[in-house]
Tab-separated table of C-alpha atoms in Angstrom:
chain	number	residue	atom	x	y	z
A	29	UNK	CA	95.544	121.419	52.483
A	30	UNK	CA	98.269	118.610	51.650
A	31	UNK	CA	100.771	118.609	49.388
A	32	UNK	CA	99.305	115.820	47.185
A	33	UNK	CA	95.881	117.456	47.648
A	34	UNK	CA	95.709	119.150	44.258
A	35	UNK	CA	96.124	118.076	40.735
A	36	UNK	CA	100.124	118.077	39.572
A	37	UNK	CA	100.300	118.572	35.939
A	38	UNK	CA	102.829	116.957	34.665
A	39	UNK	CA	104.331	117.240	30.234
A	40	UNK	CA	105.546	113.712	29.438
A	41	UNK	CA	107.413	112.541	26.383
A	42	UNK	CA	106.799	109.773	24.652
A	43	UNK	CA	108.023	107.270	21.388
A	44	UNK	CA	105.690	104.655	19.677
A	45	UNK	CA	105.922	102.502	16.311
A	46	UNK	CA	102.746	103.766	14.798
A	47	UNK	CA	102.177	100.022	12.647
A	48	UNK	CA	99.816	98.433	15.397
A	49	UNK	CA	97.406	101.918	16.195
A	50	UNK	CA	95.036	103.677	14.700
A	51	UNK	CA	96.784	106.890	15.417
A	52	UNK	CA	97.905	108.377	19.017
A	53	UNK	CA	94.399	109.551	19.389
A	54	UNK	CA	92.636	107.082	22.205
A	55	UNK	CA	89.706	105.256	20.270
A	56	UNK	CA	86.882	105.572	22.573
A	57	UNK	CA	83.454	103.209	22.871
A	58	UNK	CA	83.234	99.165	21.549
A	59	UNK	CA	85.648	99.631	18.305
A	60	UNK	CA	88.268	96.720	18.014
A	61	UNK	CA	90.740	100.118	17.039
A	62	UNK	CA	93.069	101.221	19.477
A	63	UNK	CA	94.932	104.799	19.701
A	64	UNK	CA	98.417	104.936	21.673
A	65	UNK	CA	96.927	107.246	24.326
A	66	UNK	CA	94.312	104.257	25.232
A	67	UNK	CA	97.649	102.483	26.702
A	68	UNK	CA	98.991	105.710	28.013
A	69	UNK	CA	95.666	106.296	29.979
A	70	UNK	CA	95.269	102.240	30.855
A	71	UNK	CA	99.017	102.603	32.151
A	72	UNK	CA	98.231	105.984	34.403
A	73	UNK	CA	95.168	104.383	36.017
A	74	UNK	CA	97.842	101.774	38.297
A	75	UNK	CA	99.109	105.435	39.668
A	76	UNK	CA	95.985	105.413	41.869
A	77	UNK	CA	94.805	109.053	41.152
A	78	UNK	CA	91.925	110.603	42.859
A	79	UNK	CA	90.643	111.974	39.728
A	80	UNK	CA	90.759	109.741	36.169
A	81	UNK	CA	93.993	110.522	34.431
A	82	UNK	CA	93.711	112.002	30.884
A	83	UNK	CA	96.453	112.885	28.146
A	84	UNK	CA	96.046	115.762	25.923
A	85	UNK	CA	98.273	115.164	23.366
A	86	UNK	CA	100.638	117.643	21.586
A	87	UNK	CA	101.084	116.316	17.668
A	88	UNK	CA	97.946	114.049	16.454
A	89	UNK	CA	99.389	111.822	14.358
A	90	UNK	CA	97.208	109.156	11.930
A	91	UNK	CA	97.079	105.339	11.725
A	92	UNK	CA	100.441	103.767	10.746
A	93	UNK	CA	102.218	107.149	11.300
A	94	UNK	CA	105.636	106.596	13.825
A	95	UNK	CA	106.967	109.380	16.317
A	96	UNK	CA	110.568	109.193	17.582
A	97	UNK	CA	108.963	111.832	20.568
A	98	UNK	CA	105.907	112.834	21.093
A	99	UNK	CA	104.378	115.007	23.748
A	100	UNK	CA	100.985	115.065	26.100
A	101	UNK	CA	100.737	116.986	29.501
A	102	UNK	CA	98.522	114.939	32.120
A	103	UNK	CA	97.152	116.032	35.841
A	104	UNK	CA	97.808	113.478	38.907
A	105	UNK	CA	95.810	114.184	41.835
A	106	UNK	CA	96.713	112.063	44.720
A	107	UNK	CA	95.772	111.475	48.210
A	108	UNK	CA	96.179	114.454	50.231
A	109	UNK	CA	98.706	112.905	52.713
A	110	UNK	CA	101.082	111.554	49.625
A	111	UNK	CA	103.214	114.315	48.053
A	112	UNK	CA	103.388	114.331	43.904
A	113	UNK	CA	105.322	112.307	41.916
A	114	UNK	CA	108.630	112.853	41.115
A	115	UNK	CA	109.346	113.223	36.957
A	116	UNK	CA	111.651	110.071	37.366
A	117	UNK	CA	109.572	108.231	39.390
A	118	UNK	CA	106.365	109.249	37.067
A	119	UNK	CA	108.270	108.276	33.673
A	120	UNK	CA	109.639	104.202	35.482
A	121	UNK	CA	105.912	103.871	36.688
A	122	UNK	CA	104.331	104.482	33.227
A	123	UNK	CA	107.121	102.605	31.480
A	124	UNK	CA	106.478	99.950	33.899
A	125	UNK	CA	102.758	99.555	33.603
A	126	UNK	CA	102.510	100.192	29.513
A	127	UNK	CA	101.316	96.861	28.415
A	128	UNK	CA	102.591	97.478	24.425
A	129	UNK	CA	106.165	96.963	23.473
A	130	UNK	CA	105.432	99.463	20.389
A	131	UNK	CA	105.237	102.835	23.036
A	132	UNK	CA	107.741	104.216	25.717
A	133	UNK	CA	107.463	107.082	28.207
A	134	UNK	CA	110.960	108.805	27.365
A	135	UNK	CA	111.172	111.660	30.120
A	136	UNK	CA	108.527	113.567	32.343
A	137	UNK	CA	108.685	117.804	33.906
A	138	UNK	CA	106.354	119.215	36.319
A	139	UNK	CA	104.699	122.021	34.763
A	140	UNK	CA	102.406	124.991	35.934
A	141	UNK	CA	98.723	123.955	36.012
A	142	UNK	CA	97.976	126.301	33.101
A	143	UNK	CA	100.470	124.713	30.579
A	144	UNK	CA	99.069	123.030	27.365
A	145	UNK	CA	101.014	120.639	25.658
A	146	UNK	CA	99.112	121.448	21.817
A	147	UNK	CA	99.311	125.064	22.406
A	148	UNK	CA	102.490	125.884	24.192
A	149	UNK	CA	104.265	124.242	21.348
A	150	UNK	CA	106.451	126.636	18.926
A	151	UNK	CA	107.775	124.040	16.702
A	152	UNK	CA	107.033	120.724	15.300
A	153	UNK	CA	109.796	118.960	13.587
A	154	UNK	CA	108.731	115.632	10.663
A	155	UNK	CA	110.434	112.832	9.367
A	156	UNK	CA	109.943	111.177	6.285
A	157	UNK	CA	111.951	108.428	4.876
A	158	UNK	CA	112.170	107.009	1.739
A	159	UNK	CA	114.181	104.418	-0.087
A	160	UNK	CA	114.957	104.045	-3.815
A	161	UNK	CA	116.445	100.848	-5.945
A	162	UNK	CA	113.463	98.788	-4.631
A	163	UNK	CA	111.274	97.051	-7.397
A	164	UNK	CA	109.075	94.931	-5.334
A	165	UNK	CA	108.032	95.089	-1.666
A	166	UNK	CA	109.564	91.990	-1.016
A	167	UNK	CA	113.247	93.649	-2.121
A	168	UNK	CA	113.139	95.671	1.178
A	169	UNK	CA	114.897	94.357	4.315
A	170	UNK	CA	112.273	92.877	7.045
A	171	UNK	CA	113.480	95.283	9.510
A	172	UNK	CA	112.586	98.613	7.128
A	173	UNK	CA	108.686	97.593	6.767
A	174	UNK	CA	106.572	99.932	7.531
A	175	UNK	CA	109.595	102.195	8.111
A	176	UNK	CA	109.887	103.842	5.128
A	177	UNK	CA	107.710	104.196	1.879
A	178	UNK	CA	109.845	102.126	-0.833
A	179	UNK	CA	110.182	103.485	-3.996
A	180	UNK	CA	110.800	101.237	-7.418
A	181	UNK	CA	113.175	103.959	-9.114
A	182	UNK	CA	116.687	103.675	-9.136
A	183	UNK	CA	117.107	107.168	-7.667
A	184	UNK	CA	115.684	110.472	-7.068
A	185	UNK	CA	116.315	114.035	-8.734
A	186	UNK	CA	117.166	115.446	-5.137
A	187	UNK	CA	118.583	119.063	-6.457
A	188	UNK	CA	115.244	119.067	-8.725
A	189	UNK	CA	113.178	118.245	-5.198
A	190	UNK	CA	115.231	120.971	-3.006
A	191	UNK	CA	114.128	123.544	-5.290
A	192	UNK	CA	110.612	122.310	-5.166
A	193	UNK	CA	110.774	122.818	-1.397
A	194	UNK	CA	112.141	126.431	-1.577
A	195	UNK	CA	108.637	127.387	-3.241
A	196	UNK	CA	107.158	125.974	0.169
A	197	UNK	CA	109.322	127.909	2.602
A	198	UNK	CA	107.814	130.931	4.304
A	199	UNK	CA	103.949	131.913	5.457
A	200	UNK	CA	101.335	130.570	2.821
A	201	UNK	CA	97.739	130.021	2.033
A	202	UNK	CA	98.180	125.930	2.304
A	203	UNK	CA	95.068	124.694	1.313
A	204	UNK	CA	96.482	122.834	-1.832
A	205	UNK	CA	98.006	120.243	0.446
A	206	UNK	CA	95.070	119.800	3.453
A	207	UNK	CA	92.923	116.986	2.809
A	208	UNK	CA	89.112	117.028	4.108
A	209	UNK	CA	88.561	116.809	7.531
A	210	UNK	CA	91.364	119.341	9.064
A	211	UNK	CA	90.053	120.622	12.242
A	212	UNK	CA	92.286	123.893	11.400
A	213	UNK	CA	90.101	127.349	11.227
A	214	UNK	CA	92.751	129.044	9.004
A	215	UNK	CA	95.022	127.325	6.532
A	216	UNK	CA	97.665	129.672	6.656
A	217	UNK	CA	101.020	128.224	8.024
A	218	UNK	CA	104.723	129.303	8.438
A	219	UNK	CA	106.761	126.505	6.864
A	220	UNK	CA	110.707	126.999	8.308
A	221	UNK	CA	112.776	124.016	7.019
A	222	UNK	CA	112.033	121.787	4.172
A	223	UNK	CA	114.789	119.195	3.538
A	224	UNK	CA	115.877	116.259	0.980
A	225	UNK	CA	119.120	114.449	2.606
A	226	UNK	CA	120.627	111.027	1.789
A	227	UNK	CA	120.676	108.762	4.998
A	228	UNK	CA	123.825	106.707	5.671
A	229	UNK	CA	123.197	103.091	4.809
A	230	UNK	CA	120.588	100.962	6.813
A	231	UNK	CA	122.360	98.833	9.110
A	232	UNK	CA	119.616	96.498	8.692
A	233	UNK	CA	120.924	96.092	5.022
A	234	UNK	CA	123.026	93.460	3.686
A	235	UNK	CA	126.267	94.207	2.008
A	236	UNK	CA	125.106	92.670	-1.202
A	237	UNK	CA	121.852	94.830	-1.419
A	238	UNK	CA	123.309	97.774	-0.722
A	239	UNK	CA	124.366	98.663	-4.104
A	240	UNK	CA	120.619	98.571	-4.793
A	241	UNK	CA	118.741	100.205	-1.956
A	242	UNK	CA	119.378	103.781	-0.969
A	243	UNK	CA	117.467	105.611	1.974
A	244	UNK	CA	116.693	109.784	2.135
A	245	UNK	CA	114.991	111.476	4.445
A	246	UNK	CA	113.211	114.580	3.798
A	247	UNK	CA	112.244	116.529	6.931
A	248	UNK	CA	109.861	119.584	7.816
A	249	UNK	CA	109.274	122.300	10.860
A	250	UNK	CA	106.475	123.985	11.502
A	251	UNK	CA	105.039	125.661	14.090
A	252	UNK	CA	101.844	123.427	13.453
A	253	UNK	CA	100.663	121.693	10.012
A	254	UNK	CA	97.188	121.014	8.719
A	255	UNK	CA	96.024	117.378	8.359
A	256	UNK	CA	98.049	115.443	6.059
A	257	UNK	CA	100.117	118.204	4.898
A	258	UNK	CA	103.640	116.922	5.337
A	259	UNK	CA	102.080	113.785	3.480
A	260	UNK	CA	101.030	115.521	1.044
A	261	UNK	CA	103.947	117.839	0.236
A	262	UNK	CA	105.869	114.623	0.515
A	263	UNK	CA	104.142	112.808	-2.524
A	264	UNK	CA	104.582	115.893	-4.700
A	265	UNK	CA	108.222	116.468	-3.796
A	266	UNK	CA	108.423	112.429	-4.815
A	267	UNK	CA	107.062	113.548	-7.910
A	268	UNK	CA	109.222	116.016	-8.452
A	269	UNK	CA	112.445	113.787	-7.677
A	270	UNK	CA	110.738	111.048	-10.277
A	271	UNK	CA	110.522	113.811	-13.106
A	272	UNK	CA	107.219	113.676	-12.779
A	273	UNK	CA	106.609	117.508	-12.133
A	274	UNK	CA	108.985	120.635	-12.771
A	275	UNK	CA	109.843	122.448	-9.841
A	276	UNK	CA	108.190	125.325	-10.769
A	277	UNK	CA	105.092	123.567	-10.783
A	278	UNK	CA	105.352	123.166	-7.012
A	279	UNK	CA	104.597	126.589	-6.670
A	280	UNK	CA	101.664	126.740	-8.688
A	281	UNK	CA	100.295	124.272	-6.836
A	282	UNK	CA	100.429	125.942	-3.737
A	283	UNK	CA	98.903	129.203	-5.563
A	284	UNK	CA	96.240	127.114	-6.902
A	285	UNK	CA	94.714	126.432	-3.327
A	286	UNK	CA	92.990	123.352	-4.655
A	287	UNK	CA	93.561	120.181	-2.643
A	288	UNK	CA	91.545	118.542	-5.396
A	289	UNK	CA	94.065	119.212	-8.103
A	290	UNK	CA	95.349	116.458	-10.404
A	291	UNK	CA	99.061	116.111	-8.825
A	292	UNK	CA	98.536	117.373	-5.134
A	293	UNK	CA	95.480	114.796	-4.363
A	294	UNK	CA	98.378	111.794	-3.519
A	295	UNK	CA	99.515	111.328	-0.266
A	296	UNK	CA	102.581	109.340	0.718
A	297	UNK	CA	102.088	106.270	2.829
A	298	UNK	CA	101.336	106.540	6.698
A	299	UNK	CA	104.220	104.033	6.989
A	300	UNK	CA	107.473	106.631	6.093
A	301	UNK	CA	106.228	109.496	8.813
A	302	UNK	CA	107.611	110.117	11.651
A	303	UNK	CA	107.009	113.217	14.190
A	304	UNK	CA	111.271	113.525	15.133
A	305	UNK	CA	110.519	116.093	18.065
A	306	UNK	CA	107.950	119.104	19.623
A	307	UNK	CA	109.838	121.822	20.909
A	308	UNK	CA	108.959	124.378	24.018
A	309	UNK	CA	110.628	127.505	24.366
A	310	UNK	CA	113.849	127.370	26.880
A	311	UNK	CA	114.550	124.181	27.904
A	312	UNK	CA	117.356	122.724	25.749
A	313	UNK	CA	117.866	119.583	24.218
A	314	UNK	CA	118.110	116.480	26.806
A	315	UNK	CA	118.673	112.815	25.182
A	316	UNK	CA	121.769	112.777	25.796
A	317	UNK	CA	121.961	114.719	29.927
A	318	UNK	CA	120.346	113.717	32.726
A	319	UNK	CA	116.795	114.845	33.320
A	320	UNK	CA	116.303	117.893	34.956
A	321	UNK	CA	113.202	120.188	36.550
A	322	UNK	CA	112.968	123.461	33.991
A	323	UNK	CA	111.968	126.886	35.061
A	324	UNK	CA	108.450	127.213	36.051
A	325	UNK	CA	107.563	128.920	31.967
A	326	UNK	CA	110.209	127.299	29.940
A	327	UNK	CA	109.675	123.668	28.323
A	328	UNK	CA	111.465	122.213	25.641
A	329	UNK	CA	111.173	118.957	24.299
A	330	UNK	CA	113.764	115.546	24.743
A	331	UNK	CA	114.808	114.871	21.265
């Protein structure tokens, strides 16, 4: 039996603008909707496969919503007298044959043929950015549309909002903050970092605005979340930096386990999200080194 006679499974990173998709998900049948894996697929069938190329993707993420690196694995079975791709070769032939400026393939591993990219993650890292000092839509820079959700207030109650988060940390019942539709079987979750940060100034600012216009990011790790849960805890942390809710009440939200509830039923705009990274246990960070092959059980993900 050849080499190239048997599937290779590969675990591929990727980056996308969310603004043009209707989520990663590929949007199968007539619909004028298209999901970023529907390029990611289009782009593997130039590799010539034996068998049809699909991506199982790590983090499903919703119409609108942005990852700085995502993950899928994928299987390439080619003809038995060609031997499998190499990661670097794999990652310039995708990159090469992705027909949307919005996505890019950002770094490729072989992995054993029992590997899954959803569960073989064991954390899950999101980014969501807001800005402040912004009365109108049309007050915020070009290049920040549908990069962060712009908020009219002058500012934000961040120490108020960092003690809301503290009543998040830690393993809880998070029903108050799934909306309908989760495919989850238990809403239980292990929430590990929940932060409120200013960001330096957008370079995409003018000097003259910048008095006005102030970015934060708030960011939150999980092992995995439920469907439109950092959304979710994102509005209600808004609130609480707007004075619109005590800290305190944060946590009887949670308790209340209603996702119905008068102050928990908002959810922050697709636009702000952003899935930062999915991490695999043992291979170390590798944006800034050159690719290398990882152990045959240890996968981590480029950041």
């Amino acid at each position: 039996m050849g080499a190239g006679s048997v599937p290779a499974r590969y675990l591929v990173y990727f980056q996308y603008l969310g603004t043009d998709f209707n989520g990663v998900a590929a949007v199968r049948g007539v619909q004028r909707a298209v999901g970023v894996q529907n390029y990611l697929e289009e782009a593997a069938e130039r590799l010539n496969s034996v068998m049809p190329v699909k991506f199982t993707i790590s983090s499903r993420t919703d119409a609108g919503v942005h990852a700085l690196s995502n993950a899928a694995h994928l299987d390439i079975q080619r003809r038995s007298d060609l031997p499998p791709f190499s990661p670097e070769v794999l990652t310039e032939a995708l990159n090469t044959h992705l027909k949307h400026p919005a996505i890019r393939v950002l770094q490729a591993f072989r992995v054993p043929s029992h590997f899954h990219a959803r569960h073989a993650a064991i954390s899950r890292t999101y980014l969501y950015r807001l800005a402040t000092g912004c009365p109108r839509p049309d007050r915020l820079p070009v290049f920040e549309r549908n990069r962060c959700w712009a908020l009219q207030a002058d500012c934000l109650d961040v120490a108020a909002m960092q003690e809301a988060a503290q009543h998040l940390l830690g393993t809880h019942d998070f029903s108050a903050f799934q909306s309908a539709g989760s495919p989850a079987s238990s809403p239980v979750r292990t929430l590990r970092r929940a932060s409120v940060s200013p960001d330096p100034a957008s370079p995409f600012v003018l000097p003259e605005e910048s008095r006005q216009l102030q970015f934060w990011s708030m960011e939150f790790e999980s092992q995995s979340f439920l469907y439109k849960q950092v959304r979710r805890m994102t509005a209600v942390l808004v609130a609480v930096g707007l004075g619109a809710l005590m800290p305190a009440q944060v946590k009887a939200i949670l308790e209340s386990r209603d996702p119905l509830g008068k102050h928990q039923s908002r959810v922050a705009p697709a636009h702000g999200l952003f899935l930062k990274s999915v991490l695999y246990e043992g291979l170390g960070p590798t944006s800034m080194q050159p690719p290398r092959r990882p152990s045959e059980t240890q996968y981590r993900s480029h950041r």
